[in-house]
Amino acid sequence: MKNLTPLTRLYLVSTWLIGGVFFTWNIRLLNLEIEDVFLLVVLVLAASFSQIFRVEGTTDRSHYAISFVFYAFTLMHLGVPSALTVILLSNLAEWLWLRRPWFISLFNTSCYVISIQIGFLIYQWINPSGELQTWVSVAAIFIAMVAFNLINHTMVGFIIWMARGENFGKSGIFDLLPLMVDQTMLVMGASLNYVWNYNPYAVLLFTIPLYLIYSTLRVPALQRKVEIDQKTGIYNHTYFMQQFQNELVRANRYDRPLTVVMADLDLLRQINNTYGHMAGDEVIKGVAKIIQNSVREYDVVCRFGGEEYAVLMPETALETGLVRAEKIRKAIEAEDFIVSTHPQPIKATISLGVAGRESSSQSTADILNHADQALYQSKANGRNQTHQFLAGRFFQ
């Protein structure tokens, strides 16, 4: 929270306040029959489970909201106060279980509260009678859920833009797949109200397609796990080389710069012999985290070998790559690595080599070999250095 810009903090606080006003205004109207109280408890539990075990999206920072099914059903069957209760309690359960930053959880909750309130107002405007047996009710539900979906995505998109500098296009907040998945969840939940009014037990039949949707949406995240180095949590060598080849083809096609950084942790064997292999593993993990935090989100960071790392920097000139590599080196040099097996922090350094695309005739092996030669130069000159390779020569 303290690292956010004043404008970002203002946006967060404004969202919290608007969400809080909507929630406070509606919750005083909560009035349920005894049988509806039991249903509300079930919906809270189902939504909480969906939030805690939510499906990861196409990136580590995105997810698909299966809980939207329960939010939409609660809204259409029990009304806004009950829907807001389900939203609040399920997001609270998620925060208690996963311990994500509180201000992010509160922002997400406020977005849902605002979106569902506006969506319901649109539904009432289109279908003021509330009659379900007409085509108007179907249209009203669909349009209301579209409004919910777009408002929620827009609000999240703005906070990503402010906090990370990623506009709507770059963040993918309006990509067709996440929009359609969320819309499907919302429409399915709202449609269950029709089923419930006809035969409540028939709602159980929808657990089968919901499970299939949940399982299908998990596939990209499971595939992504195959691309991740299990020890460090960054990408593995295979994924790096695939992305490197793709980016080099693109760079050659449009004659764009591309830079690769090779890095090697200095004297890991000495760390292992002095502090133990468990401590060495913790340093390897800590270095990976520092490298990942030191580059752009769309740069590809991988564990290239045992204590070797590589960073692919698309759209990056060699001079800029050298500056970023030096940033990595200085951050690692300044870090105190805390390990449970030793009372004192461990110091470590890293040597780096930087090389870039110089012509369209180069292959990935050529560029990697140049970066590796620059890395060797850093090692040979005393370690904890950064060298770049350019036109057959080395520079610091």
mmCIF file of C-alpha atoms in Angstrom:
data_model
loop_
_atom_site.group_PDB
_atom_site.id
_atom_site.type_symbol
_atom_site.label_atom_id
_atom_site.label_comp_id
_atom_site.label_asym_id
_atom_site.label_seq_id
_atom_site.Cartn_x
_atom_site.Cartn_y
_atom_site.Cartn_z
ATOM 1 C CA MET A 1 0.000 0.000 0.000
ATOM 2 C CA LYS A 2 2.788 2.440 0.905
ATOM 3 C CA ASN A 3 4.473 1.893 -2.490
ATOM 4 C CA LEU A 4 1.396 3.007 -4.421
ATOM 5 C CA THR A 5 1.161 6.440 -6.014
ATOM 6 C CA PRO A 6 -1.165 9.044 -4.456
ATOM 7 C CA LEU A 7 -3.539 8.726 -7.433
ATOM 8 C CA THR A 8 -3.695 4.956 -7.021
ATOM 9 C CA ARG A 9 -4.383 5.282 -3.308
ATOM 10 C CA LEU A 10 -7.111 7.835 -4.032
ATOM 11 C CA TYR A 11 -8.727 5.439 -6.490
ATOM 12 C CA LEU A 12 -8.568 2.587 -3.982
ATOM 13 C CA VAL A 13 -10.068 4.644 -1.160
ATOM 14 C CA SER A 14 -12.814 6.012 -3.426
ATOM 15 C CA THR A 15 -13.750 2.492 -4.481
ATOM 16 C CA TRP A 16 -13.811 1.329 -0.861
ATOM 17 C CA LEU A 17 -16.048 4.237 0.160
ATOM 18 C CA ILE A 18 -18.539 3.754 -2.688
ATOM 19 C CA GLY A 19 -18.645 0.023 -2.058
ATOM 20 C CA GLY A 20 -19.102 0.643 1.672
ATOM 21 C CA VAL A 21 -22.010 3.042 1.069
ATOM 22 C CA PHE A 22 -23.781 0.550 -1.228
ATOM 23 C CA PHE A 23 -23.231 -2.276 1.233
ATOM 24 C CA THR A 24 -24.396 -0.301 4.273
ATOM 25 C CA TRP A 25 -27.470 0.978 2.442
ATOM 26 C CA ASN A 26 -28.547 -2.502 1.382
ATOM 27 C CA ILE A 27 -27.585 -4.647 4.342
ATOM 28 C CA ARG A 28 -30.108 -2.895 6.608
ATOM 29 C CA LEU A 29 -32.795 -4.204 4.247
ATOM 30 C CA LEU A 30 -31.778 -7.842 4.744
ATOM 31 C CA ASN A 31 -34.878 -9.759 5.795
ATOM 32 C CA LEU A 32 -35.030 -13.489 5.129
ATOM 33 C CA GLU A 33 -37.444 -16.295 5.838
ATOM 34 C CA ILE A 34 -36.102 -19.194 7.889
ATOM 35 C CA GLU A 35 -35.738 -21.478 4.853
ATOM 36 C CA ASP A 36 -33.864 -18.759 2.992
ATOM 37 C CA VAL A 37 -31.363 -18.407 5.827
ATOM 38 C CA PHE A 38 -30.248 -22.004 5.287
ATOM 39 C CA LEU A 39 -29.941 -21.397 1.538
ATOM 40 C CA LEU A 40 -27.890 -18.247 2.181
ATOM 41 C CA VAL A 41 -25.479 -20.205 4.388
ATOM 42 C CA VAL A 42 -25.038 -22.823 1.655
ATOM 43 C CA LEU A 43 -24.386 -20.106 -0.923
ATOM 44 C CA VAL A 44 -21.816 -18.418 1.330
ATOM 45 C CA LEU A 45 -19.994 -21.725 1.781
ATOM 46 C CA ALA A 46 -20.098 -22.519 -1.944
ATOM 47 C CA ALA A 47 -18.869 -19.054 -2.929
ATOM 48 C CA SER A 48 -16.141 -19.170 -0.272
ATOM 49 C CA PHE A 49 -14.924 -22.524 -1.560
ATOM 50 C CA SER A 50 -14.888 -21.123 -5.099
ATOM 51 C CA GLN A 51 -12.878 -18.091 -4.008
ATOM 52 C CA ILE A 52 -10.328 -20.095 -2.034
ATOM 53 C CA PHE A 53 -9.838 -22.721 -4.743
ATOM 54 C CA ARG A 54 -10.282 -20.357 -7.637
ATOM 55 C CA VAL A 55 -8.970 -21.218 -11.072
ATOM 56 C CA GLU A 56 -5.781 -19.523 -12.202
ATOM 57 C CA GLY A 57 -6.081 -17.719 -15.506
ATOM 58 C CA THR A 58 -3.648 -17.407 -18.378
ATOM 59 C CA THR A 59 -1.190 -15.588 -16.093
ATOM 60 C CA ASP A 60 -0.212 -15.967 -12.451
ATOM 61 C CA ARG A 61 -2.054 -12.739 -11.641
ATOM 62 C CA SER A 62 -5.368 -13.567 -13.254
ATOM 63 C CA HIS A 63 -8.129 -15.981 -12.335
ATOM 64 C CA TYR A 64 -11.594 -17.115 -13.355
ATOM 65 C CA ALA A 65 -14.380 -16.313 -10.898
ATOM 66 C CA ILE A 66 -16.482 -19.464 -10.497
ATOM 67 C CA SER A 67 -17.991 -17.690 -7.490
ATOM 68 C CA PHE A 68 -19.874 -15.459 -9.968
ATOM 69 C CA VAL A 69 -22.354 -18.328 -10.374
ATOM 70 C CA PHE A 70 -23.323 -18.047 -6.723
ATOM 71 C CA TYR A 71 -23.272 -14.246 -6.678
ATOM 72 C CA ALA A 72 -25.653 -14.032 -9.640
ATOM 73 C CA PHE A 73 -28.016 -16.720 -8.326
ATOM 74 C CA THR A 74 -28.186 -15.074 -4.904
ATOM 75 C CA LEU A 75 -28.897 -11.720 -6.529
ATOM 76 C CA MET A 76 -31.778 -13.001 -8.643
ATOM 77 C CA HIS A 77 -33.290 -15.299 -6.026
ATOM 78 C CA LEU A 78 -32.708 -13.554 -2.692
ATOM 79 C CA GLY A 79 -32.003 -9.958 -3.722
ATOM 80 C CA VAL A 80 -29.209 -7.437 -3.420
ATOM 81 C CA PRO A 81 -28.719 -7.525 0.400
ATOM 82 C CA SER A 82 -28.226 -11.293 0.367
ATOM 83 C CA ALA A 83 -25.927 -11.119 -2.666
ATOM 84 C CA LEU A 84 -23.765 -8.515 -0.937
ATOM 85 C CA THR A 85 -23.631 -10.742 2.157
ATOM 86 C CA VAL A 86 -22.368 -13.651 0.053
ATOM 87 C CA ILE A 87 -19.810 -11.400 -1.642
ATOM 88 C CA LEU A 88 -18.475 -9.992 1.627
ATOM 89 C CA LEU A 89 -18.244 -13.283 3.515
ATOM 90 C CA SER A 90 -16.753 -15.276 0.643
ATOM 91 C CA ASN A 91 -14.053 -12.682 0.011
ATOM 92 C CA LEU A 92 -13.372 -12.487 3.736
ATOM 93 C CA ALA A 93 -12.957 -16.263 3.788
ATOM 94 C CA GLU A 94 -10.558 -16.053 0.850
ATOM 95 C CA TRP A 95 -8.488 -13.394 2.615
ATOM 96 C CA LEU A 96 -8.351 -15.369 5.861
ATOM 97 C CA TRP A 97 -7.320 -18.540 4.023
ATOM 98 C CA LEU A 98 -4.848 -17.143 1.472
ATOM 99 C CA ARG A 99 -3.676 -14.045 3.367
ATOM 100 C CA ARG A 100 -3.449 -11.835 0.313
ATOM 101 C CA PRO A 101 -2.801 -8.107 0.902
ATOM 102 C CA TRP A 102 -5.846 -6.714 2.674
ATOM 103 C CA PHE A 103 -6.223 -3.667 0.438
ATOM 104 C CA ILE A 104 -6.425 -5.873 -2.687
ATOM 105 C CA SER A 105 -9.097 -8.092 -1.127
ATOM 106 C CA LEU A 106 -11.062 -5.041 -0.001
ATOM 107 C CA PHE A 107 -10.778 -3.503 -3.465
ATOM 108 C CA ASN A 108 -12.021 -6.693 -5.161
ATOM 109 C CA THR A 109 -14.932 -6.924 -2.737
ATOM 110 C CA SER A 110 -15.855 -3.283 -3.360
ATOM 111 C CA CYS A 111 -15.734 -3.817 -7.129
ATOM 112 C CA TYR A 112 -18.148 -6.746 -6.840
ATOM 113 C CA VAL A 113 -20.471 -4.736 -4.571
ATOM 114 C CA ILE A 114 -20.553 -1.759 -6.950
ATOM 115 C CA SER A 115 -20.945 -3.955 -10.045
ATOM 116 C CA ILE A 116 -23.771 -6.037 -8.646
ATOM 117 C CA GLN A 117 -25.636 -2.969 -7.379
ATOM 118 C CA ILE A 118 -25.484 -1.240 -10.776
ATOM 119 C CA GLY A 119 -26.322 -4.475 -12.570
ATOM 120 C CA PHE A 120 -29.442 -4.959 -10.484
ATOM 121 C CA LEU A 121 -30.564 -1.365 -11.028
ATOM 122 C CA ILE A 122 -30.311 -1.980 -14.775
ATOM 123 C CA TYR A 123 -32.317 -5.182 -14.389
ATOM 124 C CA GLN A 124 -35.068 -3.348 -12.509
ATOM 125 C CA TRP A 125 -35.097 -0.567 -15.098
ATOM 126 C CA ILE A 126 -35.579 -3.034 -17.972
ATOM 127 C CA ASN A 127 -37.916 -5.384 -16.127
ATOM 128 C CA PRO A 128 -39.603 -3.300 -13.384
ATOM 129 C CA SER A 129 -42.347 -5.868 -12.753
ATOM 130 C CA GLY A 130 -39.870 -8.605 -11.926
ATOM 131 C CA GLU A 131 -41.949 -11.043 -13.976
ATOM 132 C CA LEU A 132 -39.852 -14.036 -15.072
ATOM 133 C CA GLN A 133 -42.123 -15.573 -17.691
ATOM 134 C CA THR A 134 -41.376 -13.048 -20.440
ATOM 135 C CA TRP A 135 -38.646 -12.436 -22.995
ATOM 136 C CA VAL A 136 -38.045 -9.070 -21.330
ATOM 137 C CA SER A 137 -36.857 -10.793 -18.160
ATOM 138 C CA VAL A 138 -34.339 -12.839 -20.136
ATOM 139 C CA ALA A 139 -33.023 -9.744 -21.890
ATOM 140 C CA ALA A 140 -32.904 -7.854 -18.587
ATOM 141 C CA ILE A 141 -30.859 -10.592 -16.924
ATOM 142 C CA PHE A 142 -28.418 -10.801 -19.813
ATOM 143 C CA ILE A 143 -27.892 -7.038 -20.038
ATOM 144 C CA ALA A 144 -27.577 -6.704 -16.258
ATOM 145 C CA MET A 145 -24.905 -9.416 -16.193
ATOM 146 C CA VAL A 146 -23.067 -7.745 -19.101
ATOM 147 C CA ALA A 147 -23.082 -4.517 -17.093
ATOM 148 C CA PHE A 148 -21.752 -6.303 -14.003
ATOM 149 C CA ASN A 149 -19.015 -7.928 -16.069
ATOM 150 C CA LEU A 150 -17.878 -4.787 -17.881
ATOM 151 C CA ILE A 151 -17.953 -2.586 -14.793
ATOM 152 C CA ASN A 152 -15.933 -5.084 -12.779
ATOM 153 C CA HIS A 153 -13.340 -5.562 -15.535
ATOM 154 C CA THR A 154 -13.064 -1.815 -16.089
ATOM 155 C CA MET A 155 -12.492 -1.059 -12.414
ATOM 156 C CA VAL A 156 -9.862 -3.792 -12.122
ATOM 157 C CA GLY A 157 -8.283 -2.633 -15.385
ATOM 158 C CA PHE A 158 -7.838 0.893 -14.049
ATOM 159 C CA ILE A 159 -6.106 -0.254 -10.860
ATOM 160 C CA ILE A 160 -3.733 -2.436 -12.896
ATOM 161 C CA TRP A 161 -3.014 0.513 -15.161
ATOM 162 C CA MET A 162 -2.283 2.788 -12.202
ATOM 163 C CA ALA A 163 -0.284 0.274 -10.149
ATOM 164 C CA ARG A 164 1.686 -1.505 -12.891
ATOM 165 C CA GLY A 165 1.536 0.900 -15.814
ATOM 166 C CA GLU A 166 -0.249 -1.665 -17.996
ATOM 167 C CA ASN A 167 -3.053 -0.281 -20.141
ATOM 168 C CA PHE A 168 -6.164 -2.312 -20.975
ATOM 169 C CA GLY A 169 -4.547 -3.874 -24.013
ATOM 170 C CA LYS A 170 -1.369 -4.912 -22.243
ATOM 171 C CA SER A 171 -3.063 -6.271 -19.121
ATOM 172 C CA GLY A 172 -5.518 -8.313 -21.189
ATOM 173 C CA ILE A 173 -8.374 -7.257 -18.937
ATOM 174 C CA PHE A 174 -10.715 -7.068 -21.937
ATOM 175 C CA ASP A 175 -9.473 -10.161 -23.746
ATOM 176 C CA LEU A 176 -12.393 -12.137 -25.116
ATOM 177 C CA LEU A 177 -11.789 -15.371 -23.184
ATOM 178 C CA PRO A 178 -11.870 -13.968 -19.605
ATOM 179 C CA LEU A 179 -14.830 -11.767 -20.502
ATOM 180 C CA MET A 180 -16.784 -14.685 -21.945
ATOM 181 C CA VAL A 181 -15.912 -16.998 -19.051
ATOM 182 C CA ASP A 182 -17.096 -14.466 -16.475
ATOM 183 C CA GLN A 183 -20.210 -13.727 -18.528
ATOM 184 C CA THR A 184 -20.985 -17.446 -18.737
ATOM 185 C CA MET A 185 -20.646 -17.813 -14.962
ATOM 186 C CA LEU A 186 -22.927 -14.843 -14.327
ATOM 187 C CA VAL A 187 -25.618 -15.893 -16.809
ATOM 188 C CA MET A 188 -25.530 -19.475 -15.547
ATOM 189 C CA GLY A 189 -26.015 -18.314 -11.959
ATOM 190 C CA ALA A 190 -28.827 -15.931 -12.844
ATOM 191 C CA SER A 191 -30.534 -18.587 -14.978
ATOM 192 C CA LEU A 192 -30.559 -21.002 -12.056
ATOM 193 C CA ASN A 193 -33.262 -18.822 -10.535
ATOM 194 C CA TYR A 194 -35.636 -20.047 -13.268
ATOM 195 C CA VAL A 195 -34.726 -23.645 -12.480
ATOM 196 C CA TRP A 196 -35.101 -23.117 -8.734
ATOM 197 C CA ASN A 197 -38.570 -21.619 -9.098
ATOM 198 C CA TYR A 198 -39.677 -24.627 -11.120
ATOM 199 C CA ASN A 199 -37.910 -27.385 -9.161
ATOM 200 C CA PRO A 200 -35.210 -26.563 -6.557
ATOM 201 C CA TYR A 201 -33.775 -30.071 -6.726
ATOM 202 C CA ALA A 202 -33.031 -29.639 -10.436
ATOM 203 C CA VAL A 203 -30.321 -27.141 -9.498
ATOM 204 C CA LEU A 204 -28.165 -30.134 -8.521
ATOM 205 C CA LEU A 205 -28.011 -31.162 -12.180
ATOM 206 C CA PHE A 206 -25.949 -28.051 -12.884
ATOM 207 C CA THR A 207 -23.124 -29.248 -10.644
ATOM 208 C CA ILE A 208 -21.991 -31.518 -13.486
ATOM 209 C CA PRO A 209 -21.453 -28.828 -16.157
ATOM 210 C CA LEU A 210 -20.051 -26.492 -13.479
ATOM 211 C CA TYR A 211 -17.489 -29.128 -12.523
ATOM 212 C CA LEU A 212 -16.588 -29.672 -16.171
ATOM 213 C CA ILE A 213 -16.127 -25.920 -16.676
ATOM 214 C CA TYR A 214 -13.971 -25.741 -13.560
ATOM 215 C CA SER A 215 -11.821 -28.668 -14.722
ATOM 216 C CA THR A 216 -11.450 -27.278 -18.242
ATOM 217 C CA LEU A 217 -10.411 -23.849 -17.021
ATOM 218 C CA ARG A 218 -7.683 -25.429 -14.892
ATOM 219 C CA VAL A 219 -5.908 -26.873 -17.936
ATOM 220 C CA PRO A 220 -3.901 -23.713 -18.871
ATOM 221 C CA ALA A 221 -2.674 -23.341 -15.288
ATOM 222 C CA LEU A 222 -1.678 -27.017 -15.156
ATOM 223 C CA GLN A 223 0.155 -26.631 -18.454
ATOM 224 C CA ARG A 224 1.953 -23.605 -17.071
ATOM 225 C CA LYS A 225 3.235 -25.658 -14.124
ATOM 226 C CA VAL A 226 5.129 -27.826 -16.616
ATOM 227 C CA GLU A 227 6.947 -24.668 -17.727
ATOM 228 C CA ILE A 228 8.023 -23.706 -14.194
ATOM 229 C CA ASP A 229 11.195 -24.703 -12.355
ATOM 230 C CA GLN A 230 9.907 -26.308 -9.185
ATOM 231 C CA LYS A 231 12.696 -25.126 -6.907
ATOM 232 C CA THR A 232 12.713 -21.432 -7.788
ATOM 233 C CA GLY A 233 9.244 -20.783 -9.203
ATOM 234 C CA ILE A 234 10.624 -19.114 -12.334
ATOM 235 C CA TYR A 235 10.498 -20.558 -15.851
ATOM 236 C CA ASN A 236 12.584 -23.560 -16.815
ATOM 237 C CA HIS A 237 15.122 -23.935 -19.613
ATOM 238 C CA THR A 238 12.678 -25.528 -22.076
ATOM 239 C CA TYR A 239 10.133 -22.729 -21.831
ATOM 240 C CA PHE A 240 12.848 -20.082 -22.072
ATOM 241 C CA MET A 241 14.205 -21.516 -25.315
ATOM 242 C CA GLN A 242 10.714 -21.695 -26.834
ATOM 243 C CA GLN A 243 10.054 -18.052 -26.014
ATOM 244 C CA PHE A 244 13.534 -17.048 -27.131
ATOM 245 C CA GLN A 245 12.978 -18.607 -30.551
ATOM 246 C CA ASN A 246 9.573 -16.931 -30.910
ATOM 247 C CA GLU A 247 10.886 -13.511 -29.900
ATOM 248 C CA LEU A 248 13.923 -13.787 -32.182
ATOM 249 C CA VAL A 249 11.675 -14.569 -35.152
ATOM 250 C CA ARG A 250 9.559 -11.527 -34.325
ATOM 251 C CA ALA A 251 12.607 -9.318 -33.799
ATOM 252 C CA ASN A 252 14.041 -10.373 -37.163
ATOM 253 C CA ARG A 253 10.745 -9.806 -38.946
ATOM 254 C CA TYR A 254 10.337 -6.251 -37.678
ATOM 255 C CA ASP A 255 14.041 -5.480 -37.149
ATOM 256 C CA ARG A 256 13.587 -4.866 -33.425
ATOM 257 C CA PRO A 257 16.171 -5.083 -30.611
ATOM 258 C CA LEU A 258 16.375 -8.092 -28.324
ATOM 259 C CA THR A 259 18.735 -8.716 -25.415
ATOM 260 C CA VAL A 260 19.654 -11.796 -23.408
ATOM 261 C CA VAL A 261 21.316 -11.826 -19.984
ATOM 262 C CA MET A 262 23.152 -14.885 -18.687
ATOM 263 C CA ALA A 263 23.908 -14.953 -14.962
ATOM 264 C CA ASP A 264 25.798 -17.317 -12.708
ATOM 265 C CA LEU A 265 25.738 -17.339 -8.905
ATOM 266 C CA ASP A 266 29.287 -16.881 -7.643
ATOM 267 C CA LEU A 267 30.932 -19.560 -5.480
ATOM 268 C CA LEU A 268 27.819 -21.616 -4.736
ATOM 269 C CA ARG A 269 29.993 -24.578 -3.750
ATOM 270 C CA GLN A 270 31.642 -22.423 -1.116
ATOM 271 C CA ILE A 271 28.217 -21.424 0.245
ATOM 272 C CA ASN A 272 27.183 -25.088 0.346
ATOM 273 C CA ASN A 273 30.391 -26.139 2.116
ATOM 274 C CA THR A 274 30.157 -23.321 4.662
ATOM 275 C CA TYR A 275 26.426 -23.193 5.398
ATOM 276 C CA GLY A 276 25.053 -26.460 4.022
ATOM 277 C CA HIS A 277 23.128 -27.416 0.900
ATOM 278 C CA MET A 278 19.793 -26.309 2.367
ATOM 279 C CA ALA A 279 21.200 -22.823 2.749
ATOM 280 C CA GLY A 280 22.529 -22.982 -0.819
ATOM 281 C CA ASP A 281 19.048 -23.857 -2.075
ATOM 282 C CA GLU A 282 17.568 -20.891 -0.222
ATOM 283 C CA VAL A 283 20.112 -18.562 -1.824
ATOM 284 C CA ILE A 284 19.281 -19.989 -5.268
ATOM 285 C CA LYS A 285 15.592 -19.279 -4.618
ATOM 286 C CA GLY A 286 16.284 -15.817 -3.240
ATOM 287 C CA VAL A 287 18.427 -14.852 -6.228
ATOM 288 C CA ALA A 288 15.685 -16.023 -8.606
ATOM 289 C CA LYS A 289 13.170 -13.821 -6.806
ATOM 290 C CA ILE A 290 15.446 -10.777 -6.948
ATOM 291 C CA ILE A 291 16.040 -11.242 -10.679
ATOM 292 C CA GLN A 292 12.318 -11.595 -11.338
ATOM 293 C CA ASN A 293 11.522 -8.483 -9.320
ATOM 294 C CA SER A 294 14.244 -6.484 -11.077
ATOM 295 C CA VAL A 295 12.919 -6.834 -14.624
ATOM 296 C CA ARG A 296 9.695 -6.080 -16.462
ATOM 297 C CA GLU A 297 6.718 -8.377 -16.118
ATOM 298 C CA TYR A 298 6.900 -9.514 -19.741
ATOM 299 C CA ASP A 299 10.635 -10.302 -19.623
ATOM 300 C CA VAL A 300 11.234 -14.048 -19.368
ATOM 301 C CA VAL A 301 13.331 -15.150 -16.378
ATOM 302 C CA CYS A 302 14.450 -18.756 -16.187
ATOM 303 C CA ARG A 303 16.681 -21.079 -14.239
ATOM 304 C CA PHE A 304 19.049 -22.098 -16.997
ATOM 305 C CA GLY A 305 21.002 -24.677 -15.019
ATOM 306 C CA GLY A 306 22.025 -25.482 -11.445
ATOM 307 C CA GLU A 307 23.049 -21.973 -10.357
ATOM 308 C CA GLU A 308 22.671 -20.339 -13.760
ATOM 309 C CA TYR A 309 19.882 -17.980 -14.755
ATOM 310 C CA ALA A 310 18.859 -16.360 -18.010
ATOM 311 C CA VAL A 311 16.705 -13.341 -18.795
ATOM 312 C CA LEU A 312 15.095 -12.694 -22.169
ATOM 313 C CA MET A 313 14.371 -8.999 -22.752
ATOM 314 C CA PRO A 314 12.279 -8.330 -25.874
ATOM 315 C CA GLU A 315 12.285 -4.824 -27.334
ATOM 316 C CA THR A 316 15.446 -4.000 -25.375
ATOM 317 C CA ALA A 317 18.629 -2.482 -26.766
ATOM 318 C CA LEU A 318 21.958 -3.838 -25.534
ATOM 319 C CA GLU A 319 22.781 -0.676 -23.571
ATOM 320 C CA THR A 320 19.465 -0.856 -21.717
ATOM 321 C CA GLY A 321 19.985 -4.559 -21.052
ATOM 322 C CA LEU A 322 23.364 -3.787 -19.511
ATOM 323 C CA VAL A 323 21.792 -1.225 -17.177
ATOM 324 C CA ARG A 324 19.138 -3.725 -16.073
ATOM 325 C CA ALA A 325 21.743 -6.446 -15.570
ATOM 326 C CA GLU A 326 23.740 -4.096 -13.352
ATOM 327 C CA LYS A 327 20.575 -3.394 -11.380
ATOM 328 C CA ILE A 328 20.231 -7.134 -10.776
ATOM 329 C CA ARG A 329 23.887 -7.476 -9.752
ATOM 330 C CA LYS A 330 23.721 -4.613 -7.249
ATOM 331 C CA ALA A 331 20.438 -5.858 -5.756
ATOM 332 C CA ILE A 332 21.896 -9.318 -5.115
ATOM 333 C CA GLU A 333 25.133 -7.881 -3.732
ATOM 334 C CA ALA A 334 23.150 -5.765 -1.263
ATOM 335 C CA GLU A 335 20.800 -8.551 -0.175
ATOM 336 C CA ASP A 336 21.067 -10.412 3.129
ATOM 337 C CA PHE A 337 19.853 -13.956 2.553
ATOM 338 C CA ILE A 338 18.158 -15.257 5.691
ATOM 339 C CA VAL A 339 18.154 -19.036 6.153
ATOM 340 C CA SER A 340 16.712 -21.005 9.044
ATOM 341 C CA THR A 341 19.780 -23.220 9.344
ATOM 342 C CA HIS A 342 22.171 -20.363 10.152
ATOM 343 C CA PRO A 343 21.788 -17.470 12.617
ATOM 344 C CA GLN A 344 23.631 -14.936 10.471
ATOM 345 C CA PRO A 345 22.509 -13.704 7.033
ATOM 346 C CA ILE A 346 24.413 -15.018 4.011
ATOM 347 C CA LYS A 347 25.961 -12.718 1.434
ATOM 348 C CA ALA A 348 26.158 -13.709 -2.218
ATOM 349 C CA THR A 349 27.174 -12.176 -5.523
ATOM 350 C CA ILE A 350 26.439 -12.918 -9.149
ATOM 351 C CA SER A 351 28.300 -12.534 -12.440
ATOM 352 C CA LEU A 352 26.441 -11.561 -15.600
ATOM 353 C CA GLY A 353 26.936 -11.484 -19.342
ATOM 354 C CA VAL A 354 24.800 -9.493 -21.759
ATOM 355 C CA ALA A 355 24.411 -9.940 -25.502
ATOM 356 C CA GLY A 356 21.880 -8.809 -28.057
ATOM 357 C CA ARG A 357 20.617 -9.417 -31.536
ATOM 358 C CA GLU A 358 23.094 -7.762 -33.907
ATOM 359 C CA SER A 359 21.835 -9.086 -37.244
ATOM 360 C CA SER A 360 19.075 -11.234 -38.728
ATOM 361 C CA SER A 361 21.587 -14.000 -39.481
ATOM 362 C CA GLN A 362 22.078 -14.833 -35.809
ATOM 363 C CA SER A 363 20.480 -17.867 -34.215
ATOM 364 C CA THR A 364 19.438 -18.276 -30.584
ATOM 365 C CA ALA A 365 22.583 -20.355 -30.068
ATOM 366 C CA ASP A 366 24.737 -17.515 -31.401
ATOM 367 C CA ILE A 367 23.252 -14.923 -29.042
ATOM 368 C CA LEU A 368 23.387 -17.271 -26.059
ATOM 369 C CA ASN A 369 27.001 -18.117 -26.841
ATOM 370 C CA HIS A 370 27.884 -14.403 -26.913
ATOM 371 C CA ALA A 371 26.128 -13.805 -23.593
ATOM 372 C CA ASP A 372 27.906 -16.834 -22.143
ATOM 373 C CA GLN A 373 31.280 -15.512 -23.318
ATOM 374 C CA ALA A 374 30.519 -12.180 -21.669
ATOM 375 C CA LEU A 375 29.575 -14.053 -18.490
ATOM 376 C CA TYR A 376 32.867 -15.957 -18.605
ATOM 377 C CA GLN A 377 34.664 -12.616 -18.932
ATOM 378 C CA SER A 378 32.946 -11.404 -15.760
ATOM 379 C CA LYS A 379 34.022 -14.564 -13.961
ATOM 380 C CA ALA A 380 37.586 -14.367 -15.224
ATOM 381 C CA ASN A 381 37.932 -10.732 -14.144
ATOM 382 C CA GLY A 382 37.106 -11.505 -10.507
ATOM 383 C CA ARG A 383 33.339 -12.239 -10.401
ATOM 384 C CA ASN A 384 30.509 -9.938 -9.249
ATOM 385 C CA GLN A 385 30.749 -8.055 -12.544
ATOM 386 C CA THR A 386 28.690 -7.462 -15.665
ATOM 387 C CA HIS A 387 30.115 -7.548 -19.184
ATOM 388 C CA GLN A 388 28.452 -7.126 -22.546
ATOM 389 C CA PHE A 389 29.383 -8.663 -25.880
ATOM 390 C CA LEU A 390 29.228 -6.443 -28.940
ATOM 391 C CA ALA A 391 30.830 -6.997 -32.354
ATOM 392 C CA GLY A 392 33.285 -9.531 -30.977
ATOM 393 C CA ARG A 393 34.443 -7.374 -28.075
ATOM 394 C CA PHE A 394 33.661 -7.207 -24.361
ATOM 395 C CA PHE A 395 32.659 -4.096 -22.442
ATOM 396 C CA GLN A 396 31.666 -3.421 -18.837
#
